[in-house]
Amino acid sequence: MPHRFCVLILVLAAIVSSAASAQVYRYVDDNGRVVYASVKPPGIEKADKVNIRHNSVSSPAINDEVVAKDVVIYSATWCGICKRAKAYFEEQGVAYDEFDIEKDAKGKRDYARMRGRGVPIILVGDQRMDGFDQARFQRLYSAEN
């Protein structure tokens, strides 16, 4: 696991230093290893685009963490609370991945698997928040592993 983390950090560092429009793909090779590449590999059926966001805004309340947590939001275009949560993430410089539960195949699958009953569903590492509350999000995001 630490090896994968180091590889991911190196890939992300290379991406941040390259052009902002660069695309990254994630796939599993024939040996079962997760691979990140800047071009979609030929002959690989399933290569997911990796959504990488670079935020330059910082907040002492959240971004003092040395290691950022993975944040994923499952949302819908019509959801006002989802818009408020995403605006808060942007304002605080929190990188996140977003999946629309109505338009995105992965979003639909994950939402069904999680037995979602409303949006947003926000994952912070392995913690789940249904709905959005700034103070609760900040506690989840700042909690030590």
PDB file of C-alpha atoms in Angstrom:
ATOM      1  CA  MET A   1       0.000   0.000   0.000  1.00  0.00           C
ATOM      2  CA  PRO A   2       2.717   2.593   0.807  1.00  0.00           C
ATOM      3  CA  HIS A   3       4.275   1.880  -2.611  1.00  0.00           C
ATOM      4  CA  ARG A   4       0.989   2.677  -4.363  1.00  0.00           C
ATOM      5  CA  PHE A   5       0.679   5.865  -2.331  1.00  0.00           C
ATOM      6  CA  CYS A   6       4.191   6.974  -3.342  1.00  0.00           C
ATOM      7  CA  VAL A   7       3.443   6.227  -6.994  1.00  0.00           C
ATOM      8  CA  LEU A   8       0.191   8.181  -6.768  1.00  0.00           C
ATOM      9  CA  ILE A   9       1.980  11.153  -5.189  1.00  0.00           C
ATOM     10  CA  LEU A  10       4.586  11.115  -7.959  1.00  0.00           C
ATOM     11  CA  VAL A  11       1.882  10.954 -10.637  1.00  0.00           C
ATOM     12  CA  LEU A  12      -0.060  13.791  -9.034  1.00  0.00           C
ATOM     13  CA  ALA A  13       3.089  15.913  -8.707  1.00  0.00           C
ATOM     14  CA  ALA A  14       3.828  15.391 -12.391  1.00  0.00           C
ATOM     15  CA  ILE A  15       0.278  16.312 -13.308  1.00  0.00           C
ATOM     16  CA  VAL A  16       0.243  19.490 -11.238  1.00  0.00           C
ATOM     17  CA  SER A  17       3.468  20.612 -12.875  1.00  0.00           C
ATOM     18  CA  SER A  18       2.155  19.886 -16.373  1.00  0.00           C
ATOM     19  CA  ALA A  19      -0.526  21.722 -18.299  1.00  0.00           C
ATOM     20  CA  ALA A  20      -3.867  22.069 -16.550  1.00  0.00           C
ATOM     21  CA  SER A  21      -5.676  20.390 -19.436  1.00  0.00           C
ATOM     22  CA  ALA A  22      -3.717  17.127 -19.136  1.00  0.00           C
ATOM     23  CA  GLN A  23      -5.814  13.989 -18.691  1.00  0.00           C
ATOM     24  CA  VAL A  24      -4.965  11.024 -16.477  1.00  0.00           C
ATOM     25  CA  TYR A  25      -6.338   7.516 -16.877  1.00  0.00           C
ATOM     26  CA  ARG A  26      -6.552   4.771 -14.256  1.00  0.00           C
ATOM     27  CA  TYR A  27      -6.731   1.100 -15.174  1.00  0.00           C
ATOM     28  CA  VAL A  28      -5.827  -2.348 -13.895  1.00  0.00           C
ATOM     29  CA  ASP A  29      -3.103  -4.130 -15.879  1.00  0.00           C
ATOM     30  CA  ASP A  30      -2.918  -7.863 -16.684  1.00  0.00           C
ATOM     31  CA  ASN A  31      -1.091  -8.498 -13.389  1.00  0.00           C
ATOM     32  CA  GLY A  32      -3.862  -6.857 -11.343  1.00  0.00           C
ATOM     33  CA  ARG A  33      -1.876  -3.691 -10.573  1.00  0.00           C
ATOM     34  CA  VAL A  34      -3.520  -0.263 -10.645  1.00  0.00           C
ATOM     35  CA  VAL A  35      -1.786   1.935 -13.238  1.00  0.00           C
ATOM     36  CA  TYR A  36      -2.051   5.682 -13.842  1.00  0.00           C
ATOM     37  CA  ALA A  37      -1.166   6.986 -17.309  1.00  0.00           C
ATOM     38  CA  SER A  38      -1.385  10.243 -19.246  1.00  0.00           C
ATOM     39  CA  VAL A  39      -2.737   8.520 -22.375  1.00  0.00           C
ATOM     40  CA  LYS A  40      -5.474   5.956 -22.707  1.00  0.00           C
ATOM     41  CA  PRO A  41      -3.644   2.659 -23.248  1.00  0.00           C
ATOM     42  CA  PRO A  42      -4.412   0.780 -26.466  1.00  0.00           C
ATOM     43  CA  GLY A  43      -6.130  -2.562 -25.972  1.00  0.00           C
ATOM     44  CA  ILE A  44      -7.428  -1.726 -22.488  1.00  0.00           C
ATOM     45  CA  GLU A  45     -11.218  -1.821 -22.436  1.00  0.00           C
ATOM     46  CA  LYS A  46     -11.766  -0.181 -19.055  1.00  0.00           C
ATOM     47  CA  ALA A  47      -9.640   2.907 -18.407  1.00  0.00           C
ATOM     48  CA  ASP A  48     -11.355   5.442 -16.118  1.00  0.00           C
ATOM     49  CA  LYS A  49     -10.582   9.137 -16.415  1.00  0.00           C
ATOM     50  CA  VAL A  50      -9.227  10.437 -13.116  1.00  0.00           C
ATOM     51  CA  ASN A  51     -10.791  13.688 -11.986  1.00  0.00           C
ATOM     52  CA  ILE A  52      -7.934  15.784 -10.599  1.00  0.00           C
ATOM     53  CA  ARG A  53      -8.546  19.246  -9.263  1.00  0.00           C
ATOM     54  CA  HIS A  54      -5.843  21.681  -8.269  1.00  0.00           C
ATOM     55  CA  ASN A  55      -6.987  24.274  -5.784  1.00  0.00           C
ATOM     56  CA  SER A  56      -4.778  27.186  -4.841  1.00  0.00           C
ATOM     57  CA  VAL A  57      -7.089  28.607  -2.178  1.00  0.00           C
ATOM     58  CA  SER A  58      -6.122  27.704   1.374  1.00  0.00           C
ATOM     59  CA  SER A  59      -7.923  27.791   4.667  1.00  0.00           C
ATOM     60  CA  PRO A  60      -6.266  27.493   8.056  1.00  0.00           C
ATOM     61  CA  ALA A  61      -9.295  25.607   9.347  1.00  0.00           C
ATOM     62  CA  ILE A  62      -8.977  22.764   6.853  1.00  0.00           C
ATOM     63  CA  ASN A  63      -5.784  22.869   4.814  1.00  0.00           C
ATOM     64  CA  ASP A  64      -3.279  22.663   7.670  1.00  0.00           C
ATOM     65  CA  GLU A  65      -3.461  18.888   7.228  1.00  0.00           C
ATOM     66  CA  VAL A  66      -0.267  17.381   5.817  1.00  0.00           C
ATOM     67  CA  VAL A  67      -2.187  14.628   4.015  1.00  0.00           C
ATOM     68  CA  ALA A  68      -5.487  15.554   2.399  1.00  0.00           C
ATOM     69  CA  LYS A  69      -8.389  13.136   2.676  1.00  0.00           C
ATOM     70  CA  ASP A  70     -10.276  11.763  -0.305  1.00  0.00           C
ATOM     71  CA  VAL A  71     -13.561  13.636  -0.646  1.00  0.00           C
ATOM     72  CA  VAL A  72     -16.325  12.405  -2.947  1.00  0.00           C
ATOM     73  CA  ILE A  73     -19.733  13.993  -3.373  1.00  0.00           C
ATOM     74  CA  TYR A  74     -22.703  12.228  -4.965  1.00  0.00           C
ATOM     75  CA  SER A  75     -25.021  14.961  -6.189  1.00  0.00           C
ATOM     76  CA  ALA A  76     -27.728  15.999  -8.638  1.00  0.00           C
ATOM     77  CA  THR A  77     -27.868  19.140 -10.779  1.00  0.00           C
ATOM     78  CA  TRP A  78     -31.125  20.317  -9.181  1.00  0.00           C
ATOM     79  CA  CYS A  79     -29.867  19.951  -5.572  1.00  0.00           C
ATOM     80  CA  GLY A  80     -29.326  23.282  -3.810  1.00  0.00           C
ATOM     81  CA  ILE A  81     -27.579  21.686  -0.823  1.00  0.00           C
ATOM     82  CA  CYS A  82     -25.163  19.968  -3.245  1.00  0.00           C
ATOM     83  CA  LYS A  83     -24.367  23.362  -4.784  1.00  0.00           C
ATOM     84  CA  ARG A  84     -23.783  24.821  -1.316  1.00  0.00           C
ATOM     85  CA  ALA A  85     -21.461  21.948  -0.357  1.00  0.00           C
ATOM     86  CA  LYS A  86     -19.437  22.263  -3.592  1.00  0.00           C
ATOM     87  CA  ALA A  87     -19.173  26.041  -3.152  1.00  0.00           C
ATOM     88  CA  TYR A  88     -17.875  25.462   0.379  1.00  0.00           C
ATOM     89  CA  PHE A  89     -15.304  22.929  -0.897  1.00  0.00           C
ATOM     90  CA  GLU A  90     -14.098  25.405  -3.538  1.00  0.00           C
ATOM     91  CA  GLU A  91     -13.975  28.256  -1.030  1.00  0.00           C
ATOM     92  CA  GLN A  92     -11.962  26.117   1.424  1.00  0.00           C
ATOM     93  CA  GLY A  93      -9.644  24.660  -1.228  1.00  0.00           C
ATOM     94  CA  VAL A  94     -10.869  21.098  -0.696  1.00  0.00           C
ATOM     95  CA  ALA A  95     -10.231  18.861  -3.700  1.00  0.00           C
ATOM     96  CA  TYR A  96     -13.124  16.503  -4.412  1.00  0.00           C
ATOM     97  CA  ASP A  97     -14.542  14.112  -6.967  1.00  0.00           C
ATOM     98  CA  GLU A  98     -18.164  14.491  -7.988  1.00  0.00           C
ATOM     99  CA  PHE A  99     -20.578  11.929  -9.380  1.00  0.00           C
ATOM    100  CA  ASP A 100     -24.065  12.873 -10.565  1.00  0.00           C
ATOM    101  CA  ILE A 101     -26.496  10.187  -9.419  1.00  0.00           C
ATOM    102  CA  GLU A 102     -28.784  10.771 -12.392  1.00  0.00           C
ATOM    103  CA  LYS A 103     -26.371  11.371 -15.286  1.00  0.00           C
ATOM    104  CA  ASP A 104     -23.231   9.412 -14.408  1.00  0.00           C
ATOM    105  CA  ALA A 105     -23.216   5.577 -14.647  1.00  0.00           C
ATOM    106  CA  LYS A 106     -20.762   5.238 -11.750  1.00  0.00           C
ATOM    107  CA  GLY A 107     -22.805   7.717  -9.723  1.00  0.00           C
ATOM    108  CA  LYS A 108     -25.984   5.693 -10.300  1.00  0.00           C
ATOM    109  CA  ARG A 109     -24.270   2.393  -9.380  1.00  0.00           C
ATOM    110  CA  ASP A 110     -22.597   3.763  -6.246  1.00  0.00           C
ATOM    111  CA  TYR A 111     -25.775   5.515  -5.112  1.00  0.00           C
ATOM    112  CA  ALA A 112     -27.744   2.265  -5.418  1.00  0.00           C
ATOM    113  CA  ARG A 113     -24.989   0.298  -3.648  1.00  0.00           C
ATOM    114  CA  MET A 114     -24.973   2.838  -0.785  1.00  0.00           C
ATOM    115  CA  ARG A 115     -28.787   2.668  -0.630  1.00  0.00           C
ATOM    116  CA  GLY A 116     -28.974   6.418  -1.054  1.00  0.00           C
ATOM    117  CA  ARG A 117     -32.208   8.147  -0.133  1.00  0.00           C
ATOM    118  CA  GLY A 118     -31.223  11.722  -0.879  1.00  0.00           C
ATOM    119  CA  VAL A 119     -28.394  13.952  -1.999  1.00  0.00           C
ATOM    120  CA  PRO A 120     -25.784  14.937  -1.331  1.00  0.00           C
ATOM    121  CA  ILE A 121     -23.935  11.922  -0.016  1.00  0.00           C
ATOM    122  CA  ILE A 122     -20.432  13.008   0.910  1.00  0.00           C
ATOM    123  CA  LEU A 123     -17.614  10.566   1.590  1.00  0.00           C
ATOM    124  CA  VAL A 124     -14.574  11.787   3.515  1.00  0.00           C
ATOM    125  CA  GLY A 125     -12.126   8.906   3.449  1.00  0.00           C
ATOM    126  CA  ASP A 126     -14.207   6.020   4.805  1.00  0.00           C
ATOM    127  CA  GLN A 127     -16.689   8.297   6.637  1.00  0.00           C
ATOM    128  CA  ARG A 128     -20.129   9.048   5.165  1.00  0.00           C
ATOM    129  CA  MET A 129     -22.250  12.161   5.562  1.00  0.00           C
ATOM    130  CA  ASP A 130     -25.811  12.311   4.249  1.00  0.00           C
ATOM    131  CA  GLY A 131     -26.689  15.921   3.534  1.00  0.00           C
ATOM    132  CA  PHE A 132     -24.222  18.689   4.296  1.00  0.00           C
ATOM    133  CA  ASP A 133     -23.228  20.496   7.463  1.00  0.00           C
ATOM    134  CA  GLN A 134     -20.059  22.653   7.436  1.00  0.00           C
ATOM    135  CA  ALA A 135     -19.082  21.930  11.046  1.00  0.00           C
ATOM    136  CA  ARG A 136     -19.582  18.183  10.673  1.00  0.00           C
ATOM    137  CA  PHE A 137     -17.665  18.138   7.378  1.00  0.00           C
ATOM    138  CA  GLN A 138     -14.797  20.045   8.983  1.00  0.00           C
ATOM    139  CA  ARG A 139     -14.677  17.523  11.866  1.00  0.00           C
ATOM    140  CA  LEU A 140     -14.642  14.575   9.438  1.00  0.00           C
ATOM    141  CA  TYR A 141     -12.027  16.178   7.220  1.00  0.00           C
ATOM    142  CA  SER A 142      -9.767  17.206  10.092  1.00  0.00           C
ATOM    143  CA  ALA A 143     -10.120  13.958  12.100  1.00  0.00           C
ATOM    144  CA  GLU A 144      -6.936  11.985  12.544  1.00  0.00           C
ATOM    145  CA  ASN A 145      -6.753   8.558  10.912  1.00  0.00           C
TER     146      ASN A 145
END
